[in-house]
Amino acid sequence: AIVQIVKQTDLKVLICPEDRTQMALGKEILFDKLPDEVKDRVVWRQDYWLTDEALSVYVRSAGLFGNEMHSPIMCVGNGIPAIVCRWAEQTSKGNMWKDIGLSEWLFDLDDETQLAGIVPAVLAMAKDPIAAKAKVSKAQAILRERQSSALARVRLAVGH
């Protein structure tokens, strides 16, 4: 997906760790394996960053694709598209993407049949930001409705 983003768009790609355990991995398994002709538009962030710094980058981005849930949650909460790839050992947290109508942006890396859909989904997000942001807006509406419903039940339970 990184190679195709660089080749098919004018965008740059930032490779950054979601947590400290991934700092070296981003370079070793992603950046170092990229073809030289795309590396000038790919940045590898070697340092871990805090939430506020990460979010300040995400809100200026075309979107995110990754393997963890924290950054995608921050993105969608701020109107930024986010594609999530998961595997069995990561538990079922990724199911929340299905719950908020973003199942098209959830991929199971353990399911070989889903792998071919990742690059097209990332490219669609990057090439059609209006459609991608519309999907995020629908997900945010679902989230707001569910939050309102949950808070109404809490108010009822506590007698307010």
PDB file of C-alpha atoms in Angstrom:
ATOM      1  CA  ALA A   1       0.000   0.000   0.000  1.00  0.00           C
ATOM      2  CA  ILE A   2       2.858   2.388   0.789  1.00  0.00           C
ATOM      3  CA  VAL A   3       4.424   1.878  -2.638  1.00  0.00           C
ATOM      4  CA  GLN A   4       1.116   2.358  -4.435  1.00  0.00           C
ATOM      5  CA  ILE A   5       0.254   5.518  -2.490  1.00  0.00           C
ATOM      6  CA  VAL A   6       3.572   7.039  -3.558  1.00  0.00           C
ATOM      7  CA  LYS A   7       3.254   5.871  -7.170  1.00  0.00           C
ATOM      8  CA  GLN A   8      -0.407   6.749  -7.699  1.00  0.00           C
ATOM      9  CA  THR A   9      -0.825   9.952  -5.675  1.00  0.00           C
ATOM     10  CA  ASP A  10       1.102  13.091  -4.753  1.00  0.00           C
ATOM     11  CA  LEU A  11       0.910  12.165  -1.079  1.00  0.00           C
ATOM     12  CA  LYS A  12       3.755  11.361   1.265  1.00  0.00           C
ATOM     13  CA  VAL A  13       3.636   8.466   3.718  1.00  0.00           C
ATOM     14  CA  LEU A  14       4.682   8.574   7.358  1.00  0.00           C
ATOM     15  CA  ILE A  15       5.674   5.290   8.995  1.00  0.00           C
ATOM     16  CA  CYS A  16       5.364   5.691  12.738  1.00  0.00           C
ATOM     17  CA  PRO A  17       5.109   3.338  15.703  1.00  0.00           C
ATOM     18  CA  GLU A  18       1.874   2.922  17.610  1.00  0.00           C
ATOM     19  CA  ASP A  19       3.861   1.935  20.678  1.00  0.00           C
ATOM     20  CA  ARG A  20       7.465   1.496  21.799  1.00  0.00           C
ATOM     21  CA  THR A  21       7.591  -2.169  20.755  1.00  0.00           C
ATOM     22  CA  GLN A  22       7.176  -1.161  17.103  1.00  0.00           C
ATOM     23  CA  MET A  23       9.878   1.490  16.799  1.00  0.00           C
ATOM     24  CA  ALA A  24      12.535  -0.662  15.117  1.00  0.00           C
ATOM     25  CA  LEU A  25       9.984  -2.796  13.260  1.00  0.00           C
ATOM     26  CA  GLY A  26       8.737   0.114  11.174  1.00  0.00           C
ATOM     27  CA  LYS A  27      12.183   0.575   9.730  1.00  0.00           C
ATOM     28  CA  GLU A  28      13.126  -3.087   9.406  1.00  0.00           C
ATOM     29  CA  ILE A  29       9.963  -4.542   7.920  1.00  0.00           C
ATOM     30  CA  LEU A  30       8.523  -1.506   6.151  1.00  0.00           C
ATOM     31  CA  PHE A  31      10.917   1.318   5.277  1.00  0.00           C
ATOM     32  CA  ASP A  32      14.045  -0.740   4.554  1.00  0.00           C
ATOM     33  CA  LYS A  33      12.119  -3.047   2.215  1.00  0.00           C
ATOM     34  CA  LEU A  34      10.686  -0.239   0.081  1.00  0.00           C
ATOM     35  CA  PRO A  35      12.018   0.277  -3.444  1.00  0.00           C
ATOM     36  CA  ASP A  36      14.535   3.128  -3.553  1.00  0.00           C
ATOM     37  CA  GLU A  37      12.411   5.082  -6.040  1.00  0.00           C
ATOM     38  CA  VAL A  38       9.652   5.645  -3.460  1.00  0.00           C
ATOM     39  CA  LYS A  39      11.728   6.284  -0.337  1.00  0.00           C
ATOM     40  CA  ASP A  40      12.047  10.024  -0.985  1.00  0.00           C
ATOM     41  CA  ARG A  41       8.298  10.395  -0.266  1.00  0.00           C
ATOM     42  CA  VAL A  42       8.232   8.088   2.753  1.00  0.00           C
ATOM     43  CA  VAL A  43       9.295   9.227   6.203  1.00  0.00           C
ATOM     44  CA  TRP A  44      10.168   6.794   8.949  1.00  0.00           C
ATOM     45  CA  ARG A  45       9.667   8.256  12.411  1.00  0.00           C
ATOM     46  CA  GLN A  46      12.199   6.582  14.641  1.00  0.00           C
ATOM     47  CA  ASP A  47      10.956   8.009  17.925  1.00  0.00           C
ATOM     48  CA  TYR A  48       7.855   7.207  19.902  1.00  0.00           C
ATOM     49  CA  TRP A  49       5.398  10.083  20.182  1.00  0.00           C
ATOM     50  CA  LEU A  50       2.758  11.111  22.640  1.00  0.00           C
ATOM     51  CA  THR A  51      -0.939  11.308  21.881  1.00  0.00           C
ATOM     52  CA  ASP A  52      -1.144  15.065  21.327  1.00  0.00           C
ATOM     53  CA  GLU A  53       1.697  15.064  18.816  1.00  0.00           C
ATOM     54  CA  ALA A  54       0.275  12.047  16.987  1.00  0.00           C
ATOM     55  CA  LEU A  55      -3.168  13.606  16.763  1.00  0.00           C
ATOM     56  CA  SER A  56      -1.741  16.900  15.480  1.00  0.00           C
ATOM     57  CA  VAL A  57      -0.257  14.939  12.556  1.00  0.00           C
ATOM     58  CA  TYR A  58      -3.322  12.772  11.956  1.00  0.00           C
ATOM     59  CA  VAL A  59      -5.700  15.733  11.605  1.00  0.00           C
ATOM     60  CA  ARG A  60      -3.502  17.079   8.805  1.00  0.00           C
ATOM     61  CA  SER A  61      -3.353  13.750   6.986  1.00  0.00           C
ATOM     62  CA  ALA A  62      -5.389  12.132   4.218  1.00  0.00           C
ATOM     63  CA  GLY A  63      -5.897   9.154   6.495  1.00  0.00           C
ATOM     64  CA  LEU A  64      -4.264   6.305   8.330  1.00  0.00           C
ATOM     65  CA  PHE A  65      -3.767   2.615   7.743  1.00  0.00           C
ATOM     66  CA  GLY A  66      -2.257   0.403  10.376  1.00  0.00           C
ATOM     67  CA  ASN A  67      -2.434  -2.606  12.661  1.00  0.00           C
ATOM     68  CA  GLU A  68      -3.429  -1.143  16.021  1.00  0.00           C
ATOM     69  CA  MET A  69      -6.625   0.468  17.302  1.00  0.00           C
ATOM     70  CA  HIS A  70      -5.576   3.536  19.298  1.00  0.00           C
ATOM     71  CA  SER A  71      -4.547   5.755  16.392  1.00  0.00           C
ATOM     72  CA  PRO A  72      -7.500   4.791  14.176  1.00  0.00           C
ATOM     73  CA  ILE A  73      -9.875   5.606  17.034  1.00  0.00           C
ATOM     74  CA  MET A  74      -8.251   9.020  17.441  1.00  0.00           C
ATOM     75  CA  CYS A  75      -8.498   9.562  13.692  1.00  0.00           C
ATOM     76  CA  VAL A  76     -12.165   8.676  13.307  1.00  0.00           C
ATOM     77  CA  GLY A  77     -13.013  10.700  16.402  1.00  0.00           C
ATOM     78  CA  ASN A  78     -11.503  13.691  14.617  1.00  0.00           C
ATOM     79  CA  GLY A  79     -13.013  13.061  11.186  1.00  0.00           C
ATOM     80  CA  ILE A  80      -9.955  11.391   9.645  1.00  0.00           C
ATOM     81  CA  PRO A  81     -10.331   8.129   7.675  1.00  0.00           C
ATOM     82  CA  ALA A  82      -8.612   5.074   9.163  1.00  0.00           C
ATOM     83  CA  ILE A  83      -8.170   1.550   7.838  1.00  0.00           C
ATOM     84  CA  VAL A  84      -7.413  -1.178  10.364  1.00  0.00           C
ATOM     85  CA  CYS A  85      -5.644  -4.493   9.783  1.00  0.00           C
ATOM     86  CA  ARG A  86      -5.851  -7.016  12.616  1.00  0.00           C
ATOM     87  CA  TRP A  87      -4.817 -10.571  13.434  1.00  0.00           C
ATOM     88  CA  ALA A  88      -6.111 -13.115  15.946  1.00  0.00           C
ATOM     89  CA  GLU A  89      -3.616 -12.374  18.725  1.00  0.00           C
ATOM     90  CA  GLN A  90      -4.842  -8.786  18.896  1.00  0.00           C
ATOM     91  CA  THR A  91      -8.187  -9.800  20.376  1.00  0.00           C
ATOM     92  CA  SER A  92     -11.536  -8.671  19.033  1.00  0.00           C
ATOM     93  CA  LYS A  93     -11.056  -4.904  19.414  1.00  0.00           C
ATOM     94  CA  GLY A  94     -11.194  -4.472  15.657  1.00  0.00           C
ATOM     95  CA  ASN A  95     -14.838  -5.489  15.677  1.00  0.00           C
ATOM     96  CA  MET A  96     -15.696  -1.966  16.756  1.00  0.00           C
ATOM     97  CA  TRP A  97     -15.075  -0.945  13.125  1.00  0.00           C
ATOM     98  CA  LYS A  98     -17.937  -3.249  12.114  1.00  0.00           C
ATOM     99  CA  ASP A  99     -20.085  -1.819  14.903  1.00  0.00           C
ATOM    100  CA  ILE A 100     -19.749   1.737  13.570  1.00  0.00           C
ATOM    101  CA  GLY A 101     -20.250   0.895   9.903  1.00  0.00           C
ATOM    102  CA  LEU A 102     -16.603   0.763   8.829  1.00  0.00           C
ATOM    103  CA  SER A 103     -16.368  -2.948   8.012  1.00  0.00           C
ATOM    104  CA  GLU A 104     -15.004  -2.022   4.554  1.00  0.00           C
ATOM    105  CA  TRP A 105     -12.004  -0.593   6.391  1.00  0.00           C
ATOM    106  CA  LEU A 106     -11.352  -3.628   8.608  1.00  0.00           C
ATOM    107  CA  PHE A 107      -9.084  -6.398   7.369  1.00  0.00           C
ATOM    108  CA  ASP A 108      -8.197  -9.698   9.010  1.00  0.00           C
ATOM    109  CA  LEU A 109      -4.553 -10.405   8.159  1.00  0.00           C
ATOM    110  CA  ASP A 110      -5.068 -14.069   9.085  1.00  0.00           C
ATOM    111  CA  ASP A 111      -7.628 -14.431   6.282  1.00  0.00           C
ATOM    112  CA  GLU A 112      -5.764 -14.756   2.962  1.00  0.00           C
ATOM    113  CA  THR A 113      -8.900 -13.799   1.023  1.00  0.00           C
ATOM    114  CA  GLN A 114      -8.938 -10.346   2.635  1.00  0.00           C
ATOM    115  CA  LEU A 115      -5.328  -9.406   1.883  1.00  0.00           C
ATOM    116  CA  ALA A 116      -5.970  -8.439  -1.735  1.00  0.00           C
ATOM    117  CA  GLY A 117      -8.490  -5.817  -0.610  1.00  0.00           C
ATOM    118  CA  ILE A 118      -6.088  -3.788   1.516  1.00  0.00           C
ATOM    119  CA  VAL A 119      -4.227  -1.875  -1.202  1.00  0.00           C
ATOM    120  CA  PRO A 120      -7.393  -0.952  -3.141  1.00  0.00           C
ATOM    121  CA  ALA A 121      -9.051   0.255   0.077  1.00  0.00           C
ATOM    122  CA  VAL A 122      -6.039   2.383   1.025  1.00  0.00           C
ATOM    123  CA  LEU A 123      -5.835   3.834  -2.486  1.00  0.00           C
ATOM    124  CA  ALA A 124      -9.558   4.609  -2.526  1.00  0.00           C
ATOM    125  CA  MET A 125      -9.204   6.411   0.799  1.00  0.00           C
ATOM    126  CA  ALA A 126      -6.257   8.422  -0.524  1.00  0.00           C
ATOM    127  CA  LYS A 127      -7.636   9.175  -3.979  1.00  0.00           C
ATOM    128  CA  ASP A 128     -11.188  10.077  -2.961  1.00  0.00           C
ATOM    129  CA  PRO A 129     -10.945  12.032   0.279  1.00  0.00           C
ATOM    130  CA  ILE A 130     -14.510  13.318  -0.029  1.00  0.00           C
ATOM    131  CA  ALA A 131     -15.962   9.797  -0.067  1.00  0.00           C
ATOM    132  CA  ALA A 132     -13.585   8.678   2.696  1.00  0.00           C
ATOM    133  CA  LYS A 133     -14.567  11.573   4.948  1.00  0.00           C
ATOM    134  CA  ALA A 134     -18.241  10.870   4.224  1.00  0.00           C
ATOM    135  CA  LYS A 135     -17.744   7.318   5.555  1.00  0.00           C
ATOM    136  CA  VAL A 136     -16.134   8.751   8.664  1.00  0.00           C
ATOM    137  CA  SER A 137     -19.030  11.182   9.129  1.00  0.00           C
ATOM    138  CA  LYS A 138     -21.502   8.291   9.020  1.00  0.00           C
ATOM    139  CA  ALA A 139     -19.427   6.395  11.591  1.00  0.00           C
ATOM    140  CA  GLN A 140     -19.330   9.475  13.815  1.00  0.00           C
ATOM    141  CA  ALA A 141     -23.120   9.763  13.591  1.00  0.00           C
ATOM    142  CA  ILE A 142     -23.462   6.146  14.737  1.00  0.00           C
ATOM    143  CA  LEU A 143     -21.072   6.857  17.597  1.00  0.00           C
ATOM    144  CA  ARG A 144     -22.987   9.975  18.676  1.00  0.00           C
ATOM    145  CA  GLU A 145     -26.297   8.110  18.611  1.00  0.00           C
ATOM    146  CA  ARG A 146     -24.904   5.224  20.650  1.00  0.00           C
ATOM    147  CA  GLN A 147     -23.287   7.573  23.129  1.00  0.00           C
ATOM    148  CA  SER A 148     -26.541   9.505  23.567  1.00  0.00           C
ATOM    149  CA  SER A 149     -28.454   6.276  24.040  1.00  0.00           C
ATOM    150  CA  ALA A 150     -25.958   4.982  26.598  1.00  0.00           C
ATOM    151  CA  LEU A 151     -25.994   8.255  28.535  1.00  0.00           C
ATOM    152  CA  ALA A 152     -29.800   8.265  28.538  1.00  0.00           C
ATOM    153  CA  ARG A 153     -29.761   4.790  30.104  1.00  0.00           C
ATOM    154  CA  VAL A 154     -27.258   5.962  32.735  1.00  0.00           C
ATOM    155  CA  ARG A 155     -29.412   9.016  33.539  1.00  0.00           C
ATOM    156  CA  LEU A 156     -32.448   6.772  33.882  1.00  0.00           C
ATOM    157  CA  ALA A 157     -30.558   4.360  36.123  1.00  0.00           C
ATOM    158  CA  VAL A 158     -29.369   7.119  38.464  1.00  0.00           C
ATOM    159  CA  GLY A 159     -32.730   8.876  38.497  1.00  0.00           C
ATOM    160  CA  HIS A 160     -31.968  12.023  36.486  1.00  0.00           C
TER     161      HIS A 160
END
